[in-house]
């Protein structure tokens, strides 16, 4: 996939100093996902998983939210904080799970199953959220599904691997939309088995967007934040990480003495598993979007109102615990 886009910034400009100046001047908060480049994570006011970032976006008193993540995440910020200006460094930063679930097809699917409750993973468009009863993230999905009656018929979209993982773990039979994440699909079971044989004491921590063939070799399965907590608290000195390698930056900060090995793709290394959408955001684009308050997320109000309901439901049904203290890192 070639979705690269470049911008030009005066090479003599101190981009970090300019970002720091502009964020104060504009009362802007910079939110970043763990899959962003290390320097973006380091300059952000808060770094988190999808649930933590939605909570931050809903609570912030900043005038502008600079969302360093992908478009569906920035849309969530706009849905929950409609009076704020929400900008994304690169509007092309999409998500293959979002692409795998066209809103019209999804609406028809939902209409064909009127007796089903509709659960959607937060990795989908605002238009798909508008056809959903409850949104979930990888950190609250299990908790939310467990609150639903055992005989409740459920549609789960768009990630078939997260849905399959939940069905297996919770003994459910949710009807799964057949979407996938192009990044997590690339891990190779064969190569993982070889890697485990080389490092027999290294636990495997995996994101539930991975196929079952990877999850069944994993010691921990959870959201990016839960993977970070697991890795930090583990007694192991070496761990194998089956998710996007951007997260390893926080692991190295949390536990500098430990060794983190990215789970391999079919070629035996993990370089193929960088999310091409997350990688579109750069420090230069972060500076420019802060300077210009653009590109801005804009949603039609009818869709926004419909999409807000299942998101608010998610926040109500999520575990109340505040994000662990190491999750939100105030930049220096
Ligand atoms: P988390 O909610 O675990 O951060 O996941 C977001 C994501 O896009 C994973 O690919
Ligand atoms: Fe979407 Fe996968 Fe990238 Fe996450 S890693 S943003 S699910 S394409």
Coordinates of C-alpha atoms and ligand atoms in Angstrom, one line a residue:
X1 CA 0.0 0.0 0.0
X2 CA 1.3 3.4 -0.8
X3 CA -0.4 6.1 1.2
X4 CA 2.7 8.2 1.9
X5 CA 2.3 12.0 1.8
X6 CA 4.9 14.6 2.4
X7 CA 4.9 18.2 3.6
X8 CA 7.5 20.9 3.6
X9 CA 8.6 22.8 6.7
X10 CA 11.5 25.2 6.9
X11 CA 14.4 22.9 8.0
X12 CA 15.9 25.6 10.2
X13 CA 12.7 25.8 12.3
X14 CA 12.8 24.4 15.8
X15 CA 9.6 22.3 15.4
X16 CA 9.5 21.1 19.0
X17 CA 9.8 24.7 20.4
X18 CA 7.1 25.8 17.9
X19 CA 4.7 23.0 19.0
X20 CA 5.3 23.9 22.6
X21 CA 4.6 27.6 21.9
X22 CA 1.6 27.0 19.8
X23 CA -0.1 24.6 22.1
X24 CA 0.0 27.1 24.9
X25 CA -1.1 30.0 22.7
X26 CA -4.1 28.0 21.3
X27 CA -5.0 26.1 24.6
X28 CA -4.5 22.9 22.7
X29 CA -4.1 19.4 24.1
X30 CA -2.1 16.8 22.2
X31 CA -3.4 13.2 22.5
X32 CA -1.4 10.4 21.0
X33 CA -1.9 6.6 20.5
X34 CA 0.8 4.1 21.5
X35 CA 1.4 3.3 17.8
X36 CA 2.6 6.8 17.0
X37 CA 6.3 7.6 16.3
X38 CA 8.4 7.9 19.5
X39 CA 8.9 11.6 19.2
X40 CA 5.1 12.2 18.8
X41 CA 4.4 10.1 21.9
X42 CA 7.1 12.1 23.8
X43 CA 5.7 15.5 23.0
X44 CA 2.0 14.5 23.6
X45 CA 0.1 15.6 26.7
X46 CA -1.4 12.2 27.0
X47 CA -0.6 8.8 25.5
X48 CA -3.1 6.1 25.7
X49 CA -5.2 3.3 24.2
X50 CA -8.5 3.9 22.4
X51 CA -10.6 3.9 25.6
X52 CA -8.2 6.2 27.5
X53 CA -8.0 8.6 24.6
X54 CA -11.8 8.8 24.2
X55 CA -12.1 9.5 28.0
X56 CA -9.5 12.3 27.7
X57 CA -11.3 13.7 24.6
X58 CA -14.6 13.7 26.5
X59 CA -13.2 15.4 29.6
X60 CA -10.7 18.0 28.2
X61 CA -11.2 21.7 28.8
X62 CA -8.8 22.5 25.9
X63 CA -10.2 24.5 23.0
X64 CA -8.4 22.4 20.4
X65 CA -7.7 18.6 20.4
X66 CA -4.7 17.6 18.3
X67 CA -5.3 13.9 17.7
X68 CA -2.2 12.0 16.9
X69 CA -3.7 8.7 15.9
X70 CA -6.0 7.6 13.1
X71 CA -9.2 9.2 11.7
X72 CA -11.7 7.1 13.6
X73 CA -10.0 8.1 16.9
X74 CA -10.2 11.8 16.0
X75 CA -13.8 11.4 15.0
X76 CA -14.6 9.9 18.4
X77 CA -13.0 13.0 20.0
X78 CA -15.3 15.2 17.8
X79 CA -18.4 13.2 18.6
X80 CA -17.8 13.4 22.3
X81 CA -16.6 17.0 22.3
X82 CA -18.5 18.7 19.4
X83 CA -17.7 22.3 20.5
X84 CA -13.9 21.7 20.3
X85 CA -11.8 22.0 17.2
X86 CA -10.4 18.5 16.5
X87 CA -7.5 18.2 14.1
X88 CA -5.6 15.2 12.8
X89 CA -2.0 15.7 11.4
X90 CA -2.9 13.7 8.3
X91 CA -6.6 13.2 7.2
X92 CA -5.5 10.2 5.1
X93 CA -4.7 8.3 8.4
X94 CA -7.5 5.7 8.0
X95 CA -7.8 2.1 9.3
X96 CA -8.3 -1.1 7.4
X97 CA -11.0 -2.2 9.9
X98 CA -12.9 1.0 9.1
X99 CA -12.5 0.3 5.3
X100 CA -13.7 -3.2 5.7
X101 CA -17.1 -2.0 6.9
X102 CA -18.9 0.3 4.4
X103 CA -21.8 2.0 6.2
X104 CA -24.4 1.2 3.6
X105 CA -23.6 -2.5 3.6
X106 CA -23.5 -2.5 7.3
X107 CA -26.9 -0.7 7.6
X108 CA -28.4 -3.4 5.3
X109 CA -26.8 -6.2 7.4
X110 CA -28.2 -4.6 10.6
X111 CA -31.7 -4.2 9.1
X112 CA -31.6 -7.9 8.1
X113 CA -31.1 -8.9 11.7
X114 CA -33.7 -6.8 13.6
X115 CA -33.6 -9.1 16.7
X116 CA -29.8 -8.6 17.2
X117 CA -28.2 -6.0 19.5
X118 CA -25.4 -4.3 17.5
X119 CA -21.9 -4.0 19.1
X120 CA -19.2 -2.3 17.1
X121 CA -15.5 -2.1 17.8
X122 CA -14.5 1.6 18.0
X123 CA -12.3 1.0 14.9
X124 CA -15.1 2.0 12.5
X125 CA -16.5 5.1 10.9
X126 CA -18.9 7.6 12.6
X127 CA -21.5 6.4 10.1
X128 CA -21.2 2.8 11.2
X129 CA -21.3 3.9 14.9
X130 CA -24.6 5.6 14.0
X131 CA -26.0 2.1 13.3
X132 CA -24.7 0.7 16.5
X133 CA -26.2 0.1 20.0
X134 CA -22.9 -0.1 22.0
X135 CA -19.3 0.7 21.0
X136 CA -16.5 -1.3 22.6
X137 CA -12.8 -1.1 22.6
X138 CA -10.3 -4.0 23.1
X139 CA -10.0 -3.0 26.7
X140 CA -13.6 -3.0 27.7
X141 CA -15.2 -5.5 25.2
X142 CA -15.2 -8.5 27.5
X143 CA -16.5 -6.4 30.4
X144 CA -19.4 -5.0 28.3
X145 CA -20.3 -8.3 26.6
X146 CA -20.5 -10.0 30.0
X147 CA -23.2 -7.5 31.1
X148 CA -25.5 -8.7 28.3
X149 CA -27.9 -11.6 28.8
X150 CA -26.5 -14.9 27.7
X151 CA -29.3 -15.5 25.2
X152 CA -29.1 -12.0 23.7
X153 CA -28.5 -12.2 19.9
X154 CA -25.6 -9.9 19.0
X155 CA -23.9 -8.6 15.8
X156 CA -20.2 -7.8 16.3
X157 CA -18.5 -5.6 13.8
X158 CA -16.1 -5.0 12.1
X159 CA -13.2 -7.1 13.5
X160 CA -13.8 -10.8 13.0
X161 CA -10.7 -11.7 15.1
X162 CA -11.6 -9.6 18.2
X163 CA -15.2 -11.0 17.8
X164 CA -13.9 -14.6 17.5
X165 CA -11.7 -14.1 20.5
X166 CA -14.7 -12.9 22.6
X167 CA -16.9 -15.7 21.3
X168 CA -14.4 -18.3 22.3
X169 CA -13.5 -16.8 25.6
X170 CA -17.0 -15.9 26.8
X171 CA -18.9 -18.8 25.2
X172 CA -20.9 -16.5 22.9
X173 CA -22.1 -16.9 19.4
X174 CA -22.0 -13.4 18.2
X175 CA -22.6 -12.9 14.5
X176 CA -19.3 -11.5 13.1
X177 CA -18.7 -9.0 10.4
X178 CA -15.7 -10.2 8.4
X179 CA -13.3 -7.2 8.8
X180 CA -9.6 -7.5 9.7
X181 CA -6.7 -5.3 10.6
X182 CA -4.0 -5.5 7.9
X183 CA -1.3 -5.0 10.5
X184 CA -2.2 -7.8 13.0
X185 CA -3.0 -10.2 10.2
X186 CA 0.6 -10.3 9.1
X187 CA 2.1 -12.1 12.1
X188 CA 3.1 -15.6 11.1
X189 CA 2.3 -18.6 13.4
X190 CA 5.1 -20.6 11.9
X191 CA 7.7 -17.9 12.6
X192 CA 6.3 -17.3 16.0
X193 CA 6.7 -20.9 17.0
X194 CA 10.3 -20.8 15.8
X195 CA 10.9 -17.6 17.8
X196 CA 9.4 -19.1 20.9
X197 CA 11.7 -22.1 20.5
X198 CA 14.7 -19.7 20.5
X199 CA 13.3 -17.9 23.6
X200 CA 11.5 -20.5 25.6
X201 CA 11.2 -18.2 28.7
X202 CA 9.8 -15.3 26.8
X203 CA 6.0 -14.8 27.3
X204 CA 4.0 -13.6 24.3
X205 CA 1.7 -10.5 24.7
X206 CA -0.8 -10.0 21.8
X207 CA -3.5 -7.7 20.7
X208 CA -6.9 -9.4 20.1
X209 CA -6.9 -8.1 16.5
X210 CA -4.4 -10.9 15.8
X211 CA -5.8 -14.1 14.3
X212 CA -6.6 -17.0 16.6
X213 CA -3.5 -18.9 15.2
X214 CA -1.4 -16.2 17.0
X215 CA -3.6 -15.7 20.1
X216 CA -3.4 -19.4 20.9
X217 CA 0.3 -19.1 21.4
X218 CA 0.0 -16.0 23.6
X219 CA 0.3 -15.7 27.4
X220 CA -1.6 -12.4 27.5
X221 CA -4.2 -11.0 25.1
X222 CA -5.5 -7.4 25.5
X223 CA -5.5 -3.8 24.5
X224 CA -2.4 -1.8 24.0
X225 CA -2.6 -0.4 27.6
X226 CA -3.1 -3.9 29.1
X227 CA -0.2 -5.2 27.1
X228 CA 2.0 -2.4 28.6
X229 CA 0.8 -3.2 32.1
X230 CA 1.4 -6.9 31.6
X231 CA 4.9 -6.3 30.2
X232 CA 5.8 -3.9 33.0
X233 CA 4.6 -6.3 35.8
X234 CA 6.0 -9.5 34.3
X235 CA 9.0 -11.2 35.9
X236 CA 10.3 -12.1 32.5
X237 CA 13.4 -10.3 31.2
X238 CA 12.5 -10.9 27.5
X239 CA 9.0 -10.7 26.0
X240 CA 7.6 -11.2 22.5
X241 CA 5.2 -8.5 21.4
X242 CA 2.5 -9.3 18.9
X243 CA 1.1 -5.9 18.1
X244 CA 2.2 -2.7 16.3
X245 CA 5.9 -2.0 17.2
X246 CA 5.3 1.7 18.0
X247 CA 4.2 0.5 21.5
X248 CA 7.8 -0.8 22.2
X249 CA 8.8 2.8 22.8
X250 CA 6.7 3.0 26.0
X251 CA 7.9 -0.5 27.1
X252 CA 11.5 0.6 26.9
X253 CA 10.6 3.7 29.0
X254 CA 8.7 1.6 31.6
X255 CA 11.2 -1.2 31.8
X256 CA 14.6 -0.2 30.2
X257 CA 16.3 -3.4 31.5
X258 CA 13.9 -5.7 29.6
X259 CA 14.2 -7.0 26.0
X260 CA 11.2 -6.7 23.7
X261 CA 11.1 -8.8 20.5
X262 CA 8.5 -7.9 17.9
X263 CA 6.5 -11.0 16.8
X264 CA 7.6 -11.9 13.3
X265 CA 5.8 -11.8 9.9
X266 CA 6.2 -14.4 7.2
X267 CA 9.7 -13.1 6.4
X268 CA 10.9 -13.8 9.9
X269 CA 11.1 -10.2 11.0
X270 CA 8.4 -7.7 12.2
X271 CA 9.1 -4.7 9.9
X272 CA 6.0 -5.4 7.9
X273 CA 3.8 -4.8 10.9
X274 CA 4.1 -1.0 11.2
X275 CA 0.7 0.5 10.7
X276 CA 0.9 2.5 7.5
X277 CA -1.9 4.8 8.6
X278 CA -0.4 5.7 12.0
X279 CA 2.9 6.3 10.3
X280 CA 1.4 9.1 8.2
X281 CA 1.5 11.4 11.1
X282 CA 4.9 13.1 11.5
X283 CA 6.3 15.9 13.7
X284 CA 6.2 18.3 10.8
X285 CA 2.6 17.6 10.2
X286 CA 1.9 17.8 13.9
X287 CA 3.4 21.3 13.9
X288 CA 1.5 22.4 10.7
X289 CA -1.9 21.1 12.0
X290 CA -1.4 23.0 15.2
X291 CA -0.3 26.2 13.4
X292 CA -3.2 26.1 10.9
X293 CA -5.9 24.3 13.0
X294 CA -6.3 22.1 9.9
X295 CA -7.1 19.5 8.7
X296 CA -10.1 19.6 10.9
X297 CA -12.5 16.8 11.6
X298 CA -16.0 17.7 10.5
X299 CA -19.1 15.5 10.9
X300 CA -22.6 16.1 9.9
X301 CA -24.6 16.8 13.0
X302 CA -27.2 14.1 12.4
X303 CA -24.5 11.4 12.2
X304 CA -22.7 12.8 15.2
X305 CA -25.7 12.7 17.4
X306 CA -26.5 9.1 16.3
X307 CA -22.9 8.1 16.9
X308 CA -22.7 9.7 20.3
X309 CA -25.4 7.5 21.8
X310 CA -23.5 4.1 21.5
X311 CA -20.2 5.9 22.6
X312 CA -21.8 7.3 25.7
X313 CA -23.3 3.8 26.4
X314 CA -19.8 2.4 26.1
X315 CA -18.5 4.9 28.6
X316 CA -21.3 4.1 31.0
X317 CA -20.8 0.4 30.7
X318 CA -16.9 0.5 31.0
X319 CA -15.1 -0.4 34.2
X320 CA -15.0 2.7 36.3
X321 CA -11.4 2.5 37.2
X322 CA -9.5 5.6 36.2
X323 CA -6.7 4.9 33.7
X324 CA -3.6 3.4 35.4
X325 CA -1.3 6.3 36.4
X326 CA 1.4 5.3 34.0
X327 CA -1.0 5.7 31.1
X328 CA -1.2 9.4 30.9
X329 CA 2.1 11.1 30.5
X330 CA 2.2 14.8 30.9
X331 CA 4.9 16.1 28.6
X332 CA 7.7 17.9 30.2
Ligands
LIG1 P1 -6.2 -0.1 21.4 O1 -7.6 0.3 21.8 O2 -5.8 -1.4 22.1 O3 -5.2 0.9 21.7 O4 -6.2 -0.5 19.9 C1 -6.3 0.4 18.9 C2 -5.9 -0.2 17.6 O5 -6.2 0.4 16.5 C3 -5.2 -1.4 17.5 O6 -4.8 -1.7 16.2
LIG2 FE1 -6.4 0.1 12.1 FE2 -4.8 -1.9 12.3 FE3 -3.7 0.5 12.1 FE4 -5.0 -0.2 14.3 S1 -3.1 -1.1 13.5 S2 -5.2 1.7 13.2 S3 -6.6 -1.5 13.5 S4 -5.0 -0.6 10.5

